[in-house]
Amino acid sequence: MVESPSRTSAEPTGPGQSPKRRNSVRAVGLLAAVGALLLVCVLSVMVGAKPVPIGDVWHGLFQNSGVGNDVVIHDVRVPRTLLGLLVGLALGLAGAVMQGLTRNPLAEPGLLGVNAGAAAAVVSAIAFLGVDDVRDYVWFAFVGAAVVSVVVYVLGGSRSATPVRLALAGTAATAALYGYVNAVQLLDSAALDRLRFWTVGSLASADMQTVGRIAPFILVGAVLALAIARPLNAMEMGDDSARALGVSINRTRTVAMVAVTLLCGAATAACGPIIFLGLMVPYMVRAITGPDMRWILPYAAVLAPVLLLGSDVLGRVVVRPAELQVGIVTALVGGPVFIRLVRRKRMAQL
């Protein structure tokens, strides 16, 4: 596994500056990220196959008449934007927690088999229970993600779990589950037809009912993730150093696993597995904030929705009047960027 960076190698403002100065720069950067998030939210509501003027957006938000652009804004684009916010926040935080938990800046939420567990549960519901409503996928996907996370934690050694054991257990579970998913799809063409849209990763089926279903899980997961920022900082220096600082290793890992399961499970359940987002955003954030999880987590929670919603807006306009799913856009846009970042000497040393 890749070891965590030293405290000095990733500081964005130089080792000669005081901690107060560095925190001020980070705070300004976080405010700028929030501004970017607000801008992309406005674009998400305005831009689509049918552009909507800003005046009509305001009318649809606060004076919904139930006709014309008001319906588009109120019933389609607002739920889609809210879902993008929640899913982006969830994947950003889950990726940052995974990288801190495994001490590997190239880790991502799927490393624990969460995506594979969700996919296996959904394909089982489609093939054997006849479930055909995307909104019903949420509960099956979430249960599948939760069960697989527990299994991975047990296989990883439970109380004696280490980052390497967890990664190996997650990789094994992922391989087995995706083998099962592929087998069911080959044997049941109807399951294949219904599942393929979900597995691409899309916000197109968003509605307020889905937003309401996943919001509590994501909010609880976010609180748990933010609460273990300090213990994760200590664990990046190694288990022995963390114990010397009074950190409960097992409790921190358990809380981290629960947080990742809630965050990634709910996000995957709502719109399918969106790869790459939980990997790239926290990795890039480290170049801005340094290795301090107290800053990485808030930055990731803000910038991941920016990337997700921005990709969703791009997918709506590049092939008008059709639409390119956001999971495809994040891979196409993020892949070359991530390769470029990895090739940079300074980022490679993280």
Short mmCIF file of C-alpha atoms in Angstrom, two decimals:
data_model
loop_
_atom_site.label_atom_id
_atom_site.label_comp_id
_atom_site.label_asym_id
_atom_site.label_seq_id
_atom_site.Cartn_x
_atom_site.Cartn_y
_atom_site.Cartn_z
CA MET A 1 0.00 0.00 0.00
CA VAL A 2 1.10 3.58 -0.54
CA GLU A 3 2.19 5.17 2.69
CA SER A 4 0.78 8.51 3.80
CA PRO A 5 2.68 11.69 2.95
CA SER A 6 4.91 13.47 5.38
CA ARG A 7 3.51 16.59 6.95
CA THR A 8 5.90 18.86 5.10
CA SER A 9 5.79 17.38 1.60
CA ALA A 10 2.19 18.28 0.85
CA GLU A 11 1.87 21.74 2.40
CA PRO A 12 0.56 24.05 -0.33
CA THR A 13 1.77 27.29 1.19
CA GLY A 14 5.33 26.41 2.04
CA PRO A 15 6.91 25.23 5.30
CA GLY A 16 8.02 28.74 6.24
CA GLN A 17 4.51 30.01 6.84
CA SER A 18 2.82 29.82 10.22
CA PRO A 19 -0.06 27.43 10.93
CA LYS A 20 -2.37 30.42 11.33
CA ARG A 21 -1.41 31.70 7.88
CA ARG A 22 -1.87 28.26 6.31
CA ASN A 23 -5.30 27.86 7.91
CA SER A 24 -6.33 31.29 6.63
CA VAL A 25 -5.34 30.33 3.08
CA ARG A 26 -7.23 27.05 3.41
CA ALA A 27 -10.33 28.84 4.72
CA VAL A 28 -10.30 31.27 1.79
CA GLY A 29 -9.92 28.36 -0.60
CA LEU A 30 -12.88 26.58 1.00
CA LEU A 31 -15.03 29.68 0.62
CA ALA A 32 -14.04 29.85 -3.05
CA ALA A 33 -15.03 26.20 -3.43
CA VAL A 34 -18.43 26.95 -1.89
CA GLY A 35 -18.84 29.80 -4.38
CA ALA A 36 -18.05 27.41 -7.24
CA LEU A 37 -20.62 24.97 -5.87
CA LEU A 38 -23.33 27.64 -5.80
CA LEU A 39 -22.51 28.59 -9.39
CA VAL A 40 -22.68 25.01 -10.66
CA CYS A 41 -25.99 24.51 -8.82
CA VAL A 42 -27.45 27.49 -10.69
CA LEU A 43 -26.16 26.08 -13.98
CA SER A 44 -27.63 22.68 -13.14
CA VAL A 45 -31.07 24.23 -12.77
CA MET A 46 -30.79 26.49 -15.83
CA VAL A 47 -29.02 24.30 -18.41
CA GLY A 48 -30.40 21.24 -20.13
CA ALA A 49 -31.91 20.00 -23.36
CA LYS A 50 -34.16 23.06 -23.01
CA PRO A 51 -32.34 26.12 -21.59
CA VAL A 52 -34.39 28.05 -19.04
CA PRO A 53 -33.87 31.80 -18.47
CA ILE A 54 -32.87 32.87 -14.97
CA GLY A 55 -36.19 34.70 -14.53
CA ASP A 56 -38.12 31.52 -15.22
CA VAL A 57 -35.85 29.64 -12.82
CA TRP A 58 -36.76 32.06 -10.04
CA HIS A 59 -40.46 31.78 -10.91
CA GLY A 60 -40.32 27.98 -10.96
CA LEU A 61 -38.59 27.86 -7.58
CA PHE A 62 -40.84 30.22 -5.66
CA GLN A 63 -44.02 30.69 -7.73
CA ASN A 64 -44.63 27.28 -9.27
CA SER A 65 -47.68 27.43 -11.53
CA GLY A 66 -47.57 23.74 -12.48
CA VAL A 67 -47.14 24.40 -16.21
CA GLY A 68 -44.34 25.05 -18.71
CA ASN A 69 -40.87 25.80 -17.41
CA ASP A 70 -42.14 25.76 -13.83
CA VAL A 71 -42.70 22.01 -14.11
CA VAL A 72 -39.24 21.48 -15.60
CA ILE A 73 -37.60 23.44 -12.78
CA HIS A 74 -39.65 22.22 -9.84
CA ASP A 75 -40.19 18.58 -10.73
CA VAL A 76 -37.08 17.70 -12.74
CA ARG A 77 -34.06 19.94 -12.31
CA VAL A 78 -34.31 20.83 -8.64
CA PRO A 79 -34.53 17.16 -7.53
CA ARG A 80 -31.70 16.33 -9.95
CA THR A 81 -29.52 19.10 -8.53
CA LEU A 82 -30.25 18.11 -4.93
CA LEU A 83 -29.47 14.47 -5.71
CA GLY A 84 -26.20 15.53 -7.36
CA LEU A 85 -25.30 17.54 -4.27
CA LEU A 86 -25.96 14.64 -1.92
CA VAL A 87 -24.27 12.00 -4.09
CA GLY A 88 -21.24 14.19 -4.73
CA LEU A 89 -20.86 15.00 -1.03
CA ALA A 90 -21.22 11.33 -0.14
CA LEU A 91 -18.66 10.06 -2.66
CA GLY A 92 -16.19 12.83 -1.86
CA LEU A 93 -16.32 12.13 1.88
CA ALA A 94 -16.29 8.35 1.39
CA GLY A 95 -13.21 8.57 -0.83
CA ALA A 96 -11.38 10.81 1.63
CA VAL A 97 -12.19 8.50 4.54
CA MET A 98 -11.05 5.46 2.54
CA GLN A 99 -7.75 7.11 1.69
CA GLY A 100 -7.18 8.04 5.32
CA LEU A 101 -8.28 4.62 6.60
CA THR A 102 -6.03 2.65 4.25
CA ARG A 103 -3.19 5.22 4.25
CA ASN A 104 -3.36 5.02 0.46
CA PRO A 105 -4.02 8.21 -1.57
CA LEU A 106 -5.11 6.03 -4.51
CA ALA A 107 -7.88 4.27 -2.58
CA GLU A 108 -11.55 4.81 -3.47
CA PRO A 109 -14.90 3.77 -1.95
CA GLY A 110 -15.30 0.70 -4.16
CA LEU A 111 -12.22 -0.79 -2.52
CA LEU A 112 -14.45 -2.20 0.25
CA GLY A 113 -16.79 -3.87 -2.24
CA VAL A 114 -19.61 -1.39 -1.58
CA ASN A 115 -20.39 -0.80 -5.27
CA ALA A 116 -20.25 -4.52 -6.03
CA GLY A 117 -22.57 -5.32 -3.11
CA ALA A 118 -25.09 -2.74 -4.27
CA ALA A 119 -24.98 -4.03 -7.85
CA ALA A 120 -25.41 -7.64 -6.73
CA ALA A 121 -28.43 -6.76 -4.61
CA VAL A 122 -30.06 -4.76 -7.41
CA VAL A 123 -29.56 -7.44 -10.06
CA SER A 124 -30.96 -10.04 -7.64
CA ALA A 125 -34.03 -7.89 -6.99
CA ILE A 126 -34.58 -7.45 -10.74
CA ALA A 127 -34.01 -11.06 -11.75
CA PHE A 128 -35.66 -12.93 -8.86
CA LEU A 129 -38.15 -10.49 -7.30
CA GLY A 130 -39.37 -8.70 -10.41
CA VAL A 131 -38.47 -5.22 -9.16
CA ASP A 132 -38.64 -2.79 -12.09
CA ASP A 133 -38.90 0.67 -10.49
CA VAL A 134 -35.63 2.56 -10.18
CA ARG A 135 -36.87 4.14 -6.95
CA ASP A 136 -37.16 0.69 -5.39
CA TYR A 137 -33.53 -0.10 -6.22
CA VAL A 138 -32.46 2.18 -3.38
CA TRP A 139 -33.34 -0.16 -0.55
CA PHE A 140 -31.90 -3.27 -2.17
CA ALA A 141 -28.70 -1.51 -3.15
CA PHE A 142 -28.24 -0.05 0.30
CA VAL A 143 -28.78 -3.38 2.04
CA GLY A 144 -26.35 -5.07 -0.37
CA ALA A 145 -23.71 -2.44 0.27
CA ALA A 146 -24.13 -2.72 4.04
CA VAL A 147 -23.95 -6.52 4.08
CA VAL A 148 -20.82 -6.62 1.94
CA SER A 149 -19.12 -3.99 4.09
CA VAL A 150 -19.71 -6.12 7.19
CA VAL A 151 -18.45 -9.24 5.40
CA VAL A 152 -15.31 -7.43 4.23
CA TYR A 153 -14.65 -6.16 7.75
CA VAL A 154 -15.00 -9.68 9.16
CA LEU A 155 -12.81 -11.19 6.43
CA GLY A 156 -10.27 -8.45 7.05
CA GLY A 157 -9.81 -9.62 10.60
CA SER A 158 -12.39 -7.55 12.47
CA ARG A 159 -10.51 -6.39 15.60
CA SER A 160 -7.14 -7.17 14.05
CA ALA A 161 -8.02 -5.60 10.70
CA THR A 162 -5.27 -3.71 8.91
CA PRO A 163 -5.43 -1.49 5.80
CA VAL A 164 -3.85 -4.25 3.70
CA ARG A 165 -6.25 -6.93 4.95
CA LEU A 166 -9.27 -4.72 4.35
CA ALA A 167 -8.12 -3.90 0.82
CA LEU A 168 -7.48 -7.56 -0.03
CA ALA A 169 -10.83 -8.66 1.43
CA GLY A 170 -12.63 -5.90 -0.48
CA THR A 171 -10.90 -6.82 -3.74
CA ALA A 172 -11.82 -10.48 -3.34
CA ALA A 173 -15.45 -9.67 -2.52
CA THR A 174 -15.68 -7.29 -5.49
CA ALA A 175 -14.35 -9.89 -7.93
CA ALA A 176 -16.75 -12.57 -6.67
CA LEU A 177 -19.80 -10.29 -6.67
CA TYR A 178 -19.22 -8.86 -10.12
CA GLY A 179 -18.81 -12.41 -11.39
CA TYR A 180 -22.26 -13.16 -9.93
CA VAL A 181 -23.72 -9.99 -11.48
CA ASN A 182 -22.36 -10.87 -14.92
CA ALA A 183 -23.68 -14.43 -14.65
CA VAL A 184 -27.21 -13.28 -13.77
CA GLN A 185 -27.19 -10.75 -16.58
CA LEU A 186 -26.16 -13.40 -19.11
CA LEU A 187 -28.91 -15.75 -17.94
CA ASP A 188 -31.63 -13.10 -17.67
CA SER A 189 -31.78 -10.65 -20.60
CA ALA A 190 -34.57 -8.67 -18.93
CA ALA A 191 -32.36 -8.07 -15.92
CA LEU A 192 -29.59 -6.94 -18.25
CA ASP A 193 -31.86 -4.44 -20.01
CA ARG A 194 -33.11 -2.91 -16.76
CA LEU A 195 -29.76 -2.88 -14.98
CA ARG A 196 -27.51 -1.46 -17.66
CA PHE A 197 -28.87 2.10 -17.32
CA TRP A 198 -28.40 2.02 -13.55
CA THR A 199 -24.86 0.62 -13.72
CA VAL A 200 -23.69 3.45 -16.00
CA GLY A 201 -24.33 5.99 -13.24
CA SER A 202 -26.99 8.64 -13.88
CA LEU A 203 -28.91 11.44 -12.15
CA ALA A 204 -31.63 11.44 -14.81
CA SER A 205 -34.17 9.47 -12.75
CA ALA A 206 -33.95 11.82 -9.76
CA ASP A 207 -37.08 12.82 -7.89
CA MET A 208 -37.78 14.22 -4.45
CA GLN A 209 -38.82 10.79 -3.18
CA THR A 210 -35.37 9.38 -3.94
CA VAL A 211 -33.70 12.46 -2.42
CA GLY A 212 -35.73 12.02 0.74
CA ARG A 213 -34.85 8.33 0.97
CA ILE A 214 -31.09 8.75 0.84
CA ALA A 215 -30.68 12.10 2.61
CA PRO A 216 -30.83 10.73 6.21
CA PHE A 217 -28.23 8.05 5.49
CA ILE A 218 -25.86 10.52 3.84
CA LEU A 219 -26.26 13.11 6.59
CA VAL A 220 -25.50 10.55 9.32
CA GLY A 221 -22.55 9.23 7.33
CA ALA A 222 -21.23 12.76 6.84
CA VAL A 223 -21.40 13.49 10.57
CA LEU A 224 -19.52 10.26 11.36
CA ALA A 225 -16.88 10.98 8.73
CA LEU A 226 -16.23 14.51 9.99
CA ALA A 227 -16.15 13.28 13.59
CA ILE A 228 -13.15 10.98 12.97
CA ALA A 229 -10.95 13.54 11.21
CA ARG A 230 -8.52 13.83 14.13
CA PRO A 231 -8.18 10.05 14.74
CA LEU A 232 -7.56 9.51 11.03
CA ASN A 233 -4.82 12.13 11.16
CA ALA A 234 -3.14 10.17 13.93
CA MET A 235 -3.57 6.85 12.12
CA GLU A 236 -1.77 8.20 9.04
CA MET A 237 1.40 8.14 11.14
CA GLY A 238 0.93 4.41 11.81
CA ASP A 239 -1.05 2.35 14.30
CA ASP A 240 1.62 2.43 17.01
CA SER A 241 1.91 6.21 16.88
CA ALA A 242 -1.88 6.55 16.90
CA ARG A 243 -2.18 4.34 19.99
CA ALA A 244 0.51 6.40 21.70
CA LEU A 245 -1.64 9.48 21.04
CA GLY A 246 -4.63 7.81 22.69
CA VAL A 247 -6.55 6.84 19.54
CA SER A 248 -8.72 3.72 19.62
CA ILE A 249 -7.73 2.02 16.37
CA ASN A 250 -10.58 -0.49 16.28
CA ARG A 251 -13.24 2.07 17.13
CA THR A 252 -11.95 4.50 14.51
CA ARG A 253 -11.88 1.80 11.83
CA THR A 254 -15.37 0.64 12.75
CA VAL A 255 -16.78 4.17 12.58
CA ALA A 256 -14.96 4.74 9.28
CA MET A 257 -16.44 1.55 7.82
CA VAL A 258 -19.93 2.55 8.94
CA ALA A 259 -19.49 6.04 7.49
CA VAL A 260 -18.25 4.72 4.13
CA THR A 261 -21.09 2.20 3.98
CA LEU A 262 -23.74 4.83 4.68
CA LEU A 263 -22.25 7.37 2.28
CA CYS A 264 -21.24 5.18 -0.63
CA GLY A 265 -24.10 2.74 -0.21
CA ALA A 266 -26.75 5.46 -0.33
CA ALA A 267 -25.08 7.27 -3.24
CA THR A 268 -24.68 4.07 -5.26
CA ALA A 269 -28.24 3.04 -4.49
CA ALA A 270 -29.65 6.31 -5.77
CA CYS A 271 -27.88 6.63 -9.11
CA GLY A 272 -25.67 3.60 -9.66
CA PRO A 273 -21.91 3.26 -9.25
CA ILE A 274 -20.18 6.47 -10.31
CA ILE A 275 -16.52 5.57 -10.52
CA PHE A 276 -13.52 7.82 -10.24
CA LEU A 277 -15.14 10.69 -8.31
CA GLY A 278 -14.29 9.37 -4.84
CA LEU A 279 -10.74 8.69 -6.00
CA MET A 280 -9.76 11.84 -7.85
CA VAL A 281 -11.31 14.59 -5.74
CA PRO A 282 -9.73 13.67 -2.36
CA TYR A 283 -6.43 13.02 -4.16
CA MET A 284 -6.48 16.49 -5.70
CA VAL A 285 -7.59 18.06 -2.43
CA ARG A 286 -4.44 16.81 -0.70
CA ALA A 287 -2.40 19.01 -3.04
CA ILE A 288 -4.38 22.03 -1.81
CA THR A 289 -4.78 21.36 1.90
CA GLY A 290 -1.92 19.03 2.76
CA PRO A 291 -2.55 15.76 4.62
CA ASP A 292 -4.73 17.21 7.40
CA MET A 293 -8.06 15.32 7.35
CA ARG A 294 -9.74 18.21 9.18
CA TRP A 295 -9.41 20.16 5.93
CA ILE A 296 -9.46 17.32 3.39
CA LEU A 297 -12.95 16.18 4.42
CA PRO A 298 -14.70 19.59 4.09
CA TYR A 299 -12.92 20.34 0.82
CA ALA A 300 -13.87 16.93 -0.61
CA ALA A 301 -17.47 17.39 0.53
CA VAL A 302 -17.70 20.64 -1.45
CA LEU A 303 -15.56 19.96 -4.53
CA ALA A 304 -16.94 16.49 -5.32
CA PRO A 305 -20.47 17.89 -5.92
CA VAL A 306 -18.90 20.61 -8.07
CA LEU A 307 -17.30 17.99 -10.31
CA LEU A 308 -20.39 15.75 -10.35
CA LEU A 309 -22.91 18.49 -11.15
CA GLY A 310 -20.53 20.09 -13.64
CA SER A 311 -20.18 16.75 -15.41
CA ASP A 312 -23.95 16.29 -15.37
CA VAL A 313 -24.48 19.71 -16.98
CA LEU A 314 -21.84 18.92 -19.60
CA GLY A 315 -23.53 15.60 -20.37
CA ARG A 316 -26.83 17.39 -21.04
CA VAL A 317 -25.43 19.73 -23.69
CA VAL A 318 -22.75 17.83 -25.61
CA VAL A 319 -25.21 15.49 -27.37
CA ARG A 320 -28.39 17.59 -27.39
CA PRO A 321 -31.25 16.74 -27.51
CA ALA A 322 -30.05 13.40 -26.12
CA GLU A 323 -28.07 13.08 -22.89
CA LEU A 324 -24.78 11.54 -21.82
CA GLN A 325 -24.94 9.90 -18.38
CA VAL A 326 -22.89 11.55 -15.68
CA GLY A 327 -20.95 8.36 -14.91
CA ILE A 328 -19.60 8.38 -18.45
CA VAL A 329 -18.71 12.08 -18.34
CA THR A 330 -16.84 11.85 -15.04
CA ALA A 331 -14.75 9.01 -16.44
CA LEU A 332 -14.05 10.78 -19.76
CA VAL A 333 -13.24 14.13 -18.15
CA GLY A 334 -11.52 12.86 -15.03
CA GLY A 335 -9.39 10.11 -16.55
CA PRO A 336 -6.93 12.30 -18.48
CA VAL A 337 -6.80 14.82 -15.63
CA PHE A 338 -5.97 12.11 -13.12
CA ILE A 339 -3.28 10.63 -15.37
CA ARG A 340 -1.74 14.08 -15.67
CA LEU A 341 -1.78 14.53 -11.91
CA VAL A 342 -0.18 11.16 -11.26
CA ARG A 343 2.63 11.97 -13.69
CA ARG A 344 3.48 15.17 -11.90
CA LYS A 345 6.40 14.63 -9.57
CA ARG A 346 4.94 16.59 -6.69
CA MET A 347 1.60 14.75 -6.78
CA ALA A 348 3.29 11.38 -7.20
CA GLN A 349 5.05 11.93 -3.88
CA LEU A 350 1.76 12.27 -1.99
#
